[in-house]
Coordinates of C-alpha atoms and ligand atoms in Angstrom, one line a residue:
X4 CA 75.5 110.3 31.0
X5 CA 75.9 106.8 30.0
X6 CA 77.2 108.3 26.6
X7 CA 80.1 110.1 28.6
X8 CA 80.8 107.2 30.3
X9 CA 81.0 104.8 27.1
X10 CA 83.4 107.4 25.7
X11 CA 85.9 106.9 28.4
X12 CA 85.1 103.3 28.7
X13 CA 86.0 103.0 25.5
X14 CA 89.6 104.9 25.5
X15 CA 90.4 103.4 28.9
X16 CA 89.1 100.0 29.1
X17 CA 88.4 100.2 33.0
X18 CA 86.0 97.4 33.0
X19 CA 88.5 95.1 31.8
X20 CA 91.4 96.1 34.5
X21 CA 89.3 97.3 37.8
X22 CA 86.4 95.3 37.0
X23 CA 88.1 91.8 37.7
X24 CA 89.5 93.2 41.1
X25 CA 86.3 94.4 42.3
X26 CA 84.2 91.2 41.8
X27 CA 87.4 88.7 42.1
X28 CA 86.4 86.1 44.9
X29 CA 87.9 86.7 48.8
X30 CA 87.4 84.2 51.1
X31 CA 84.3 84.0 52.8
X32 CA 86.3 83.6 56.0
X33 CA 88.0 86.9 55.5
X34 CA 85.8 89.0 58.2
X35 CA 86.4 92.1 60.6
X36 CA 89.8 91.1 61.2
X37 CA 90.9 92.1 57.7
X38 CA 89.7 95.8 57.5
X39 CA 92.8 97.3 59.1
X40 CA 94.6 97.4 56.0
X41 CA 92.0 99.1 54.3
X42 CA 91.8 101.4 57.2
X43 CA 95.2 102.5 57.1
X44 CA 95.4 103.6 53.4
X45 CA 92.1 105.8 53.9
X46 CA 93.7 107.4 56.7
X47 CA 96.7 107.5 54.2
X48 CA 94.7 109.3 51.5
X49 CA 93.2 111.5 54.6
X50 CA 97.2 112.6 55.4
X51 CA 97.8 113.5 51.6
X52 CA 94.8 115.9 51.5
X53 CA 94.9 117.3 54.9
X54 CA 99.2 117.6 54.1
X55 CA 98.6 119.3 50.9
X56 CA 95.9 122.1 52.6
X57 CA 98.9 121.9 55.2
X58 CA 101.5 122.9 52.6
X59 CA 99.5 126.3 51.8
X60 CA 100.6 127.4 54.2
X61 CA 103.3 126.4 56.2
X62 CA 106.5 128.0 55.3
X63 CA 109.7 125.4 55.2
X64 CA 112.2 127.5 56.7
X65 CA 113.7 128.1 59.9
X66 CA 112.5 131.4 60.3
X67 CA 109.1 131.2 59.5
X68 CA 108.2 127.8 60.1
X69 CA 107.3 128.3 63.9
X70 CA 105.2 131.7 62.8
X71 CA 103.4 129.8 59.8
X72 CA 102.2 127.0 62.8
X73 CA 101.3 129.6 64.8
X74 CA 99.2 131.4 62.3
X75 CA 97.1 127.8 61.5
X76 CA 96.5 127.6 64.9
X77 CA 95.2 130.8 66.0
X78 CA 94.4 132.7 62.8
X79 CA 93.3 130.6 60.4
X80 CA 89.9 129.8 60.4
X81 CA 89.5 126.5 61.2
X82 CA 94.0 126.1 61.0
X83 CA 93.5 124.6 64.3
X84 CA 91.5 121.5 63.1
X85 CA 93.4 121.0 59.8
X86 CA 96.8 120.5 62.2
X87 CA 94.8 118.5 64.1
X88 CA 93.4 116.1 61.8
X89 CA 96.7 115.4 60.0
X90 CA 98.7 115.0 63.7
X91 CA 95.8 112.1 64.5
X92 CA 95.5 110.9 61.4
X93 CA 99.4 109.8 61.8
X94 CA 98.9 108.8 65.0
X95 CA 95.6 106.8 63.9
X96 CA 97.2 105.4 60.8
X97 CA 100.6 104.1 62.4
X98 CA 98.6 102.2 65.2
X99 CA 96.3 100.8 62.6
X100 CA 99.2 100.0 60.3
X101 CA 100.6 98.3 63.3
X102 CA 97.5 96.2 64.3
X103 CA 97.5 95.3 60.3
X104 CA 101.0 93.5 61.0
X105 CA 100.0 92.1 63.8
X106 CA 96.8 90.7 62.3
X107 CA 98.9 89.5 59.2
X108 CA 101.3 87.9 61.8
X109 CA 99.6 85.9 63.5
X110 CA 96.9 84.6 60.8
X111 CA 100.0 83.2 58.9
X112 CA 99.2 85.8 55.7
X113 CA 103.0 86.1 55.4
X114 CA 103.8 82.8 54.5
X115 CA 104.0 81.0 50.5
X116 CA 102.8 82.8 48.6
X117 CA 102.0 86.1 50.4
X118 CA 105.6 86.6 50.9
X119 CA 106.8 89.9 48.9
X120 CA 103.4 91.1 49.9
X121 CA 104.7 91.1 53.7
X122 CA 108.0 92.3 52.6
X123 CA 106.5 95.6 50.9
X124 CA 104.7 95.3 53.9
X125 CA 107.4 95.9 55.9
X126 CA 109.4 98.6 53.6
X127 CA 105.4 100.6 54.1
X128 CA 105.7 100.7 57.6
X129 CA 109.2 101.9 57.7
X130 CA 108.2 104.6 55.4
X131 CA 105.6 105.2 57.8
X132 CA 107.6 105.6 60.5
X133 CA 110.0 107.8 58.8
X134 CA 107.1 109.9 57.7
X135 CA 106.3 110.0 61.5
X136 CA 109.8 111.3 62.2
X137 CA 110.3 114.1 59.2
X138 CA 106.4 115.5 60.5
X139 CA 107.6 115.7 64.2
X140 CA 110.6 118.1 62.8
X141 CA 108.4 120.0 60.5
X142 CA 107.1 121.1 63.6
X143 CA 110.2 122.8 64.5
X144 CA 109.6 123.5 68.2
X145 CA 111.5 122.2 71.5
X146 CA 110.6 118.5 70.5
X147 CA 111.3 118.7 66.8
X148 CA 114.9 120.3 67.8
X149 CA 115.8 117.8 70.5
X150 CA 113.9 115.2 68.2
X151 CA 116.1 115.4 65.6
X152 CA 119.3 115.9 67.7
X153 CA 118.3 112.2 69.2
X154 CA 117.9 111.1 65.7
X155 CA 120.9 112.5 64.3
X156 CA 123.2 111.3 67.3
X157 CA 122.0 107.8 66.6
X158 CA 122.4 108.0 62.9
X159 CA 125.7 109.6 63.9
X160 CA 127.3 106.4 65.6
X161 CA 126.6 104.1 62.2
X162 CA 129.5 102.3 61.1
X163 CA 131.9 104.3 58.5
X164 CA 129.0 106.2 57.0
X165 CA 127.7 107.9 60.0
X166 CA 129.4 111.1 60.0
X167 CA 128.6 112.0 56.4
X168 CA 125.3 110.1 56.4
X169 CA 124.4 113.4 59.5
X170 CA 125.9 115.9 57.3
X171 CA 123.9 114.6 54.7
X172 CA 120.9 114.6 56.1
X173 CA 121.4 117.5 58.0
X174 CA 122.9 119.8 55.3
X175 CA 125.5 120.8 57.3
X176 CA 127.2 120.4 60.5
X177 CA 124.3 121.6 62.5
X178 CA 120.8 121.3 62.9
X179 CA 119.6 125.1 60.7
X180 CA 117.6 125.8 57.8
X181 CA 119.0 123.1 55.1
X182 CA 118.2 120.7 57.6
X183 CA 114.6 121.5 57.6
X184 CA 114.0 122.2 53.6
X185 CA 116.0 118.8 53.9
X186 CA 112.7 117.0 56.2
X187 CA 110.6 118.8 54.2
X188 CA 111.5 117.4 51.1
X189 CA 111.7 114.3 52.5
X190 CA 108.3 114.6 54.2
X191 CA 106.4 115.9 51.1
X192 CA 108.1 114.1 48.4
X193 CA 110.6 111.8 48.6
X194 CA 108.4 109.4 51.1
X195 CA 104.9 109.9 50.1
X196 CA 106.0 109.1 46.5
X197 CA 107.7 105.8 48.1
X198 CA 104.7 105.4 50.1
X199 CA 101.9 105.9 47.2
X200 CA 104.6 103.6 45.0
X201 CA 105.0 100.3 47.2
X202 CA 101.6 100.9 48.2
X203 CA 100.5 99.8 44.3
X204 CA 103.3 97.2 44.5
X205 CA 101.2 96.0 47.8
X206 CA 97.7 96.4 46.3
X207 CA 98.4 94.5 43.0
X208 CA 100.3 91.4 45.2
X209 CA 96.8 91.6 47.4
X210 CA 94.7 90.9 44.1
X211 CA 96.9 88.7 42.3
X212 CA 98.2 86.6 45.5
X213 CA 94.8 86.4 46.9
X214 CA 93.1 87.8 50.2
X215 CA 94.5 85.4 53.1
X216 CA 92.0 82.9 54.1
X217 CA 91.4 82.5 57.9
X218 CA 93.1 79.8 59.0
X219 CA 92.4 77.1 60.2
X220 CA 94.3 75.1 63.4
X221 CA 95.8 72.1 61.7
X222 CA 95.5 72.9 58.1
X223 CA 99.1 73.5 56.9
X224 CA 100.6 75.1 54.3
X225 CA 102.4 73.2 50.9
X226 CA 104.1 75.0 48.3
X227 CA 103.1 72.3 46.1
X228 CA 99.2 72.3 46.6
X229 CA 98.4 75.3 48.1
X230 CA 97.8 77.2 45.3
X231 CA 95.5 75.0 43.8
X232 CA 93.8 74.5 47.2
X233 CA 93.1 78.2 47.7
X234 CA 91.7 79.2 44.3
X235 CA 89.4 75.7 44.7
X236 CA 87.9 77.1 47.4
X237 CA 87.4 80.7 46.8
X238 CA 85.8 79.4 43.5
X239 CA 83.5 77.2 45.4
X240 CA 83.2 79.1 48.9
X241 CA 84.1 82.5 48.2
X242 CA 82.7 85.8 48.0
X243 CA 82.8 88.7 45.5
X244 CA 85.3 91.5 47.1
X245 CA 82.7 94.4 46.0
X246 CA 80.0 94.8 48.1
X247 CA 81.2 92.2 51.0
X248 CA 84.4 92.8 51.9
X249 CA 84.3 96.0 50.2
X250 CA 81.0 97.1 52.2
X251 CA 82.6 96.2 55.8
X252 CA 86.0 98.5 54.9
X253 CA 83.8 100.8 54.5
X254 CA 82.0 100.7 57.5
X255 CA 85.1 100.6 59.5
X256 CA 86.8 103.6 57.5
X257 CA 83.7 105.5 58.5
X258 CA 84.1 104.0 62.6
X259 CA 87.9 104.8 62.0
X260 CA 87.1 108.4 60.0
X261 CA 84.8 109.1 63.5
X262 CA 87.0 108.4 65.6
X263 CA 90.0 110.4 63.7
X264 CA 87.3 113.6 64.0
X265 CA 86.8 113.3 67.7
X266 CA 90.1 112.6 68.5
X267 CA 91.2 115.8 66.6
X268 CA 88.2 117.9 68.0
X269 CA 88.7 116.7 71.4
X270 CA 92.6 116.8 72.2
X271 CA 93.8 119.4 69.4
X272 CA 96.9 119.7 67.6
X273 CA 100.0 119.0 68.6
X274 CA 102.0 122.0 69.4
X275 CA 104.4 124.0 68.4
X276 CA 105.5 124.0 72.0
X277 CA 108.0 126.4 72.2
X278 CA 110.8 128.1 69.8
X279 CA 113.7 125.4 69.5
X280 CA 116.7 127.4 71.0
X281 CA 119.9 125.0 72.1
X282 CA 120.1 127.5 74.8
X283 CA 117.3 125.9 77.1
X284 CA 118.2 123.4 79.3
X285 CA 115.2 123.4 81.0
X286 CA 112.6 121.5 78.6
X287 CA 111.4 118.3 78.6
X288 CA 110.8 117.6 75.4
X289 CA 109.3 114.5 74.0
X290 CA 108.7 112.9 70.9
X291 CA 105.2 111.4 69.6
X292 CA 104.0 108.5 71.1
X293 CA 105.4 105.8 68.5
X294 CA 109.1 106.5 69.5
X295 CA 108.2 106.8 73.0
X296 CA 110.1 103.2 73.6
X297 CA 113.0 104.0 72.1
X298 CA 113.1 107.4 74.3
X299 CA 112.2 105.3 77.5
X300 CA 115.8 102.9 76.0
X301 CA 117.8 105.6 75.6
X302 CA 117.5 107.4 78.4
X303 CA 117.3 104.4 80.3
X304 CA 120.2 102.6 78.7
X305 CA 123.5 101.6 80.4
X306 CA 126.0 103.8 77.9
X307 CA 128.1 100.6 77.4
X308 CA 125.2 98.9 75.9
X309 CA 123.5 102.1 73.5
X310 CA 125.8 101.9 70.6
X311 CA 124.8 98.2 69.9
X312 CA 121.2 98.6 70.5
X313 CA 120.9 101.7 68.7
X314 CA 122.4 100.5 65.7
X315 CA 122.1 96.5 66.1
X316 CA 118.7 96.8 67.0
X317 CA 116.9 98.5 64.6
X318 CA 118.7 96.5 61.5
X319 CA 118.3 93.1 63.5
X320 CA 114.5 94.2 63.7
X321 CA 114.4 94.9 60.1
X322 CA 116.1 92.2 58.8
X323 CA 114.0 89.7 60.5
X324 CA 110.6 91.1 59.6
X325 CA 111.6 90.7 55.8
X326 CA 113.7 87.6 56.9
X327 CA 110.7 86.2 58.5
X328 CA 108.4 85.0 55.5
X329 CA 111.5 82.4 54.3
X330 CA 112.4 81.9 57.8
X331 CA 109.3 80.1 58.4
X332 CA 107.0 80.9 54.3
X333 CA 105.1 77.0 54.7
X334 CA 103.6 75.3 57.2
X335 CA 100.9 76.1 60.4
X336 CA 99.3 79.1 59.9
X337 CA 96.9 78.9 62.6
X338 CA 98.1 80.9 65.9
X339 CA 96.7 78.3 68.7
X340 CA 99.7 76.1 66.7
X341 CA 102.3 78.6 67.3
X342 CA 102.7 79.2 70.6
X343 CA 106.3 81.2 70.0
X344 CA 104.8 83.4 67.6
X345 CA 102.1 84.5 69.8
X346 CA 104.9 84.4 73.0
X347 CA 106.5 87.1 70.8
X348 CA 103.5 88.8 70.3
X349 CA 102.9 89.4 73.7
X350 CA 106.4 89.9 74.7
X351 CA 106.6 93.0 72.2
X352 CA 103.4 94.3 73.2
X353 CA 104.6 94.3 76.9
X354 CA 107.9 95.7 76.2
X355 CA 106.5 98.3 74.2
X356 CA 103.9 99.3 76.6
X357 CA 106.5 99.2 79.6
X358 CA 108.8 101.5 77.8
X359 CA 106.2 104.0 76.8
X360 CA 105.3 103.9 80.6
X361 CA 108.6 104.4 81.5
X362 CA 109.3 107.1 78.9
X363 CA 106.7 109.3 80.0
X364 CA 108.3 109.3 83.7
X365 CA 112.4 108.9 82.0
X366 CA 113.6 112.3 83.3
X367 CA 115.5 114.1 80.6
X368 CA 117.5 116.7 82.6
X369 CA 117.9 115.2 86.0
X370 CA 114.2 116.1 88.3
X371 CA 115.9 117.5 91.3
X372 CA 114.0 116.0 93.8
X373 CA 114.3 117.6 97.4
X374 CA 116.4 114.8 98.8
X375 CA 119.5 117.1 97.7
X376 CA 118.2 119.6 100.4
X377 CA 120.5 117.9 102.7
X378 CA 122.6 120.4 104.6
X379 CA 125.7 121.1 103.7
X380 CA 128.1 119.9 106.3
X381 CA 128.8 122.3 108.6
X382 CA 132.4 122.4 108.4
X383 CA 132.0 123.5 104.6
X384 CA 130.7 126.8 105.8
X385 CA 132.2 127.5 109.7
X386 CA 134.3 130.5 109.2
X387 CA 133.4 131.7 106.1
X388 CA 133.1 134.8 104.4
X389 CA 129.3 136.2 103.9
X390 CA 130.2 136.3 100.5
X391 CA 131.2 132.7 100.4
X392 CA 127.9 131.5 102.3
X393 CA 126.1 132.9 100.0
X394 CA 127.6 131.0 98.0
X395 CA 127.1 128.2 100.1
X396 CA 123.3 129.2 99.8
X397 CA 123.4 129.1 96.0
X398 CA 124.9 125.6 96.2
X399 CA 121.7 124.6 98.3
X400 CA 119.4 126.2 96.6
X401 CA 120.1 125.1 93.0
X402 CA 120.9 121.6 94.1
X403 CA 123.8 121.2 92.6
X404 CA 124.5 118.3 95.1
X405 CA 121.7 116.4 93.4
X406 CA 124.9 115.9 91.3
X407 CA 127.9 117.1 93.1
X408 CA 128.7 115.3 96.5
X409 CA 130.4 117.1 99.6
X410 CA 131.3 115.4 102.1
X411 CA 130.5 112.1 100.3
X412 CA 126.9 113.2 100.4
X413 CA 125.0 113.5 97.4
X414 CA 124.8 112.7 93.5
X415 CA 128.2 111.1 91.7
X416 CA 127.1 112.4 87.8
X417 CA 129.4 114.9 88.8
X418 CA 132.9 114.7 90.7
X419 CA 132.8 115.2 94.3
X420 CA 133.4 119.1 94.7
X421 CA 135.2 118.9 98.3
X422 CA 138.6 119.6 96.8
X423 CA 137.5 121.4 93.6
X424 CA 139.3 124.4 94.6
X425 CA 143.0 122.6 94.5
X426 CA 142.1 121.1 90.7
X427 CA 140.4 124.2 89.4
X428 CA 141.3 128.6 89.4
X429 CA 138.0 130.7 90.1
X430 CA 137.8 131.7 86.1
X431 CA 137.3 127.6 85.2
X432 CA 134.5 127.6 88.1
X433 CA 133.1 130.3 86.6
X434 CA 133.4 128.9 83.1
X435 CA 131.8 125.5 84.3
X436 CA 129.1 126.8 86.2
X437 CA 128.1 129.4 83.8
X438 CA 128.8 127.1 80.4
X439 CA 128.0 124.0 82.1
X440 CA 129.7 120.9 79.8
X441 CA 130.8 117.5 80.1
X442 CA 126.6 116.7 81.5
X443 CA 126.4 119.6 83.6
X444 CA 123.8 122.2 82.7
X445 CA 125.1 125.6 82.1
X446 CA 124.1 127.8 84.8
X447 CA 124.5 131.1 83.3
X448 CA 121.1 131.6 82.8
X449 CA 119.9 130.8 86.1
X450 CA 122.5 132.5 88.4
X451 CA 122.6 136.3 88.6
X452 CA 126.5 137.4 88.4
X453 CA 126.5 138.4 91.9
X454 CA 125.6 134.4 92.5
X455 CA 127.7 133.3 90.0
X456 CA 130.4 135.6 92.1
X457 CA 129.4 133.9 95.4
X458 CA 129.1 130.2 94.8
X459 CA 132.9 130.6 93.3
X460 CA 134.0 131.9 96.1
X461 CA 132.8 129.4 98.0
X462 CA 133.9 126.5 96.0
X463 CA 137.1 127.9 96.5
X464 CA 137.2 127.5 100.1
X465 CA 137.0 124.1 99.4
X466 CA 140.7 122.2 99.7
X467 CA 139.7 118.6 100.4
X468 CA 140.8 117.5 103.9
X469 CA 141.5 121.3 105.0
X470 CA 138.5 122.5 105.5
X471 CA 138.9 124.9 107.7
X472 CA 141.9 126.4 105.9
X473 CA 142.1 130.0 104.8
X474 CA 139.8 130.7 102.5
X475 CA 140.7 131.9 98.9
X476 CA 142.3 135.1 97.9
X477 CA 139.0 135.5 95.7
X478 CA 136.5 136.8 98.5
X479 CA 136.0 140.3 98.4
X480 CA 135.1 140.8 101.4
X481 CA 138.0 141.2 104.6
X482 CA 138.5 137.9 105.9
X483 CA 136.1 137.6 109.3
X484 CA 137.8 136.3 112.5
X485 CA 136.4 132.8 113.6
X486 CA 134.7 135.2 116.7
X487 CA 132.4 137.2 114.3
X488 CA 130.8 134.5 112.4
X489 CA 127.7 134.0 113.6
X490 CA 126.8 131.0 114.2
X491 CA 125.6 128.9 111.5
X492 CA 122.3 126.9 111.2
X493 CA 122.1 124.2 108.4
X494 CA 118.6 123.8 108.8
X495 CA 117.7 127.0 108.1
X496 CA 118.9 127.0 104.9
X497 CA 116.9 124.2 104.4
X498 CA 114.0 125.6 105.4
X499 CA 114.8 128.5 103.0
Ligands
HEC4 C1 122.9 117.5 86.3 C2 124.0 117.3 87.2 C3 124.8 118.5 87.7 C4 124.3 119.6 88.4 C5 122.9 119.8 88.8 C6 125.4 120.4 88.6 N1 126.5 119.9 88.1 FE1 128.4 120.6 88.2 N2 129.1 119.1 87.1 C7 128.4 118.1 86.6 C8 129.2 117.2 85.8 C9 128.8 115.9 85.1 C10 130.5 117.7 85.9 C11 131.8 117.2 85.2 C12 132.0 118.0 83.9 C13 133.2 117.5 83.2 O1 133.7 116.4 83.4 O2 133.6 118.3 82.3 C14 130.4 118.9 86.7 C15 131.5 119.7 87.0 C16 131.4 120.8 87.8 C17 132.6 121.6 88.3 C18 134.0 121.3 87.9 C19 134.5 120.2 88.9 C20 135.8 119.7 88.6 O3 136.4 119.2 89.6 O4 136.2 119.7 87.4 C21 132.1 122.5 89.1 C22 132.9 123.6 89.8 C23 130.7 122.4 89.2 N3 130.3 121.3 88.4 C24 129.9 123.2 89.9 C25 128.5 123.1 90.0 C26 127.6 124.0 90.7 C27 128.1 125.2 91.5 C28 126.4 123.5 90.5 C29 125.1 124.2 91.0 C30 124.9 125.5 90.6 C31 126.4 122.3 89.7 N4 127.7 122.1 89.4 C32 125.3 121.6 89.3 C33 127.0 117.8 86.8 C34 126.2 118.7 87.5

């Protein structure tokens, strides 16, 4: 055995380069708080192998791709569990990734000399997140589909490129099958390669910058001295990284490792919910719980406002988090001695948290609460047709005045429809009920034809101040006289 191993050692010299790195001094300081890093490049390494058994057999095309999720989940042995564990394991490694900033943050670790290793830093979590994203496609369900619209109608509205920069990543003009061997590549290649790449660059700036000592309120940081200072004192105070430091990453990979296992045991993987098809209105799909914020904004979002913060705010973000480490690289590292740093701290944390609340109440299509079960007026219906108050019926039942007013009762997303018949011919009603358009959902699906036939007659009655004008040519039925009507009772439609 020791013979083998003398004959590598010999060719590659490992003692020389890992040796050093193992047994260089950290600062005795350096406790629990500094495992996160470590914790997020296990779950990293977790993600390649549990993505490469994932690759087997998933099939990267639009066809297949649902079928091949399907089959892991209910076929394969075990298919279930691998899904599973890679879905958490994202989840797991962008909130540890996220508490590893944080920590980083407000310990000081990104000032001189630490500050390309914040910088890579920050490039690794945007990776991260993009990884996040191309995953949540892969999936290529209801979410993925709607997912990726979101994504691409924000990419959409950069500057100049925007246009070509969708058709780019989309392969085409629509979301189809280039646009998911395009996520694909990106998820399997193009990002993990970035990923394993900075994450040396990171490594080697940990080791040659030093492990951040824990600071200390009052002691402040000199680009002249500090330098000197630091590697004084690990000399004198430090601790070997291998077994100390080393043996309490380990522990909390195996806590984190745990946790990843029950998590994925207990709650499962994460869908595929549903085929995407453009044709259904009626989802709610969401995406995973790291863009739940910026969901919750745009849905929540004044229109006026959504161009600047989708673009403005993401670059803002991005510039100042690599901005930051020369915005402030010397100085008080200590967070009881910035108060605005921990401010922001909080102030993040309680916007995110309030927007992920939010998101997972933001309605996507419009929840049609009973309020719209308001009668219709009962001048809209006295001497109608049967035909038209069946139509009238249809109009109560599928709530359309959750966003159509009559009688200046109702929702405004939609124009008031008490004179819809003098701006619009029965075939455009049809058209817009059945086609919906313009932020109305199309109908066509959820009306028989004979409904379809009886909620356009009834809009047609409807003139605006006339109301109990003639109705339209379009009812099929002979005209009633105002005698034979019987007489009609709003609430019981409601109660129907
Ligand atoms: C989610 C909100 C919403 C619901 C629910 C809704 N609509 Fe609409 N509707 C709209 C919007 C928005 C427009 C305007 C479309 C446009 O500007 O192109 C519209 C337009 C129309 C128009 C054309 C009006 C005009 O003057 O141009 C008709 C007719 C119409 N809707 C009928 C219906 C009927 C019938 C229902 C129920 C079956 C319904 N709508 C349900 C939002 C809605």
């Amino acid at each position: 055995m020791a013979r083998i191993i003398d004959w590598f050692e010999e060719r590659l010299g490992l003692k020389d380069t890992l040796g050093p790195s193992m047994s260089h001094a950290v600062p005795s300081s350096a406790k629990w708080w500094y495992v996160f890093g470590s914790m997020t490049l296990m779950l990293f390494m977790l993600q390649i192998m549990t993505g490469i058994c994932l690759a087997l057999v998933y099939v990267p095309s639009a066809d297949e791709a649902y079928a091949s999720l399907e089959y892991l989940n209910y076929d394969q042995t075990m298919g279930w569990f691998l899904r599973a564990l890679h879905v958490w394991g994202s989840h797991l490694m962008i909130a540890m990734m996220s508490i590893h900033m944080i920590q980083v943050f407000l310990f000081g670790a990104f000032k001189y000399p630490r500050e390309l290793t914040w910088i890579v830093g920050v490039l690794l979590f945007v990776c991260t997140l993009g990884m996040g994203f191309t995953g949540q496609v892969l999936r290529w369900d209801q979410d993925a589909y709607w997912g990726m619209g979101v994504g691409m109608a924000m990419a959409g509205r950069v500057p100049f490129i925007g246009p070509g920069l969708v058709q780019f990543v989309l392969g085409g003009p629509i979301i189809g099958g280039e646009s998911l061997s395009r996520f694909f590549a990106l998820h399997v290649f193009v990002l993990p390669g970035s990923l394993i790449a900075l994450i040396g660059v990171h490594l080697l700036l940990v080791i040659k910058c030093g492990i951040n000592e824990t600071p200390t309120p009052g002691v402040l940081v000199d680009k002249k001295t500090y330098r000197e200072t630091y590697e004084r004192e690990v000399h004198k105070r430090g601790m070997p990284f291998f077994p100390n430091a080393a043996g309490r990453d380990m522990i909390a990979c195996g806590l984190v490792l745990g946790l990843l296992f029950t998590c994925a045991m207990l709650f499962g993987p994460a869908g595929p919910n549903g085929k995407p098809d453009p044709m259904l209105i009626h989802t709610a799909p969401r995406p995973d719980f790291w863009f739940q914020s910026i969901f919750a904004v745009l849905a929540l979002l004044p229109p006026y406002m959504e161009t600047f913060l989708i673009i403005g705010f993401p670059v803002l973000a991005a510039g100042v988090l690599i901005m930051l480490p020369f915005l402030s690289g010397d100085g008080e590292k200590h967070w009881r001695r910035r108060p605005i740093s921990v401010l922001f701290v909080v102030f993040l944390m309680v916007c995110l948290g309030g927007l992920t609340y939010l998101a997972y109440k933001a309605p996507w299509s419009p929840v049609m609460q009973a309020w719209s079960g308001i009668p219709t007026p009962v001048q809209y219906v006295q001497g109608r047709s049967p035909l038209e108050l069946q139509g009238a019926m249809v109009v109560q039942n599928k709530q359309c005045r959750n966003c159509h007013a009559l009688d200046g009762r109702g929702g405004h997303r939609g124009p008031a429809l008490d004179d819809v018949a003098t701006r619009l011919n029965a075939d455009q009603i049809i058209r817009q009920v059945i086609q919906g358009g313009g932020n109305m959902p199309a109908y066509g699906k959820h009306l028989t034809p004979s409904e379809t036939t009886a909620v356009t007659a009834f809009l047609m009655t409807l003139h605006g101040q006339n109301m109990h004008e003639e109705a339209s040519g379009f009812s099929m039925t002979p005209r009633p006289t105002q005698q034979d009507v019987p007489p009609f009772f709003p609430e019981r439609i409601d109660a129907y």
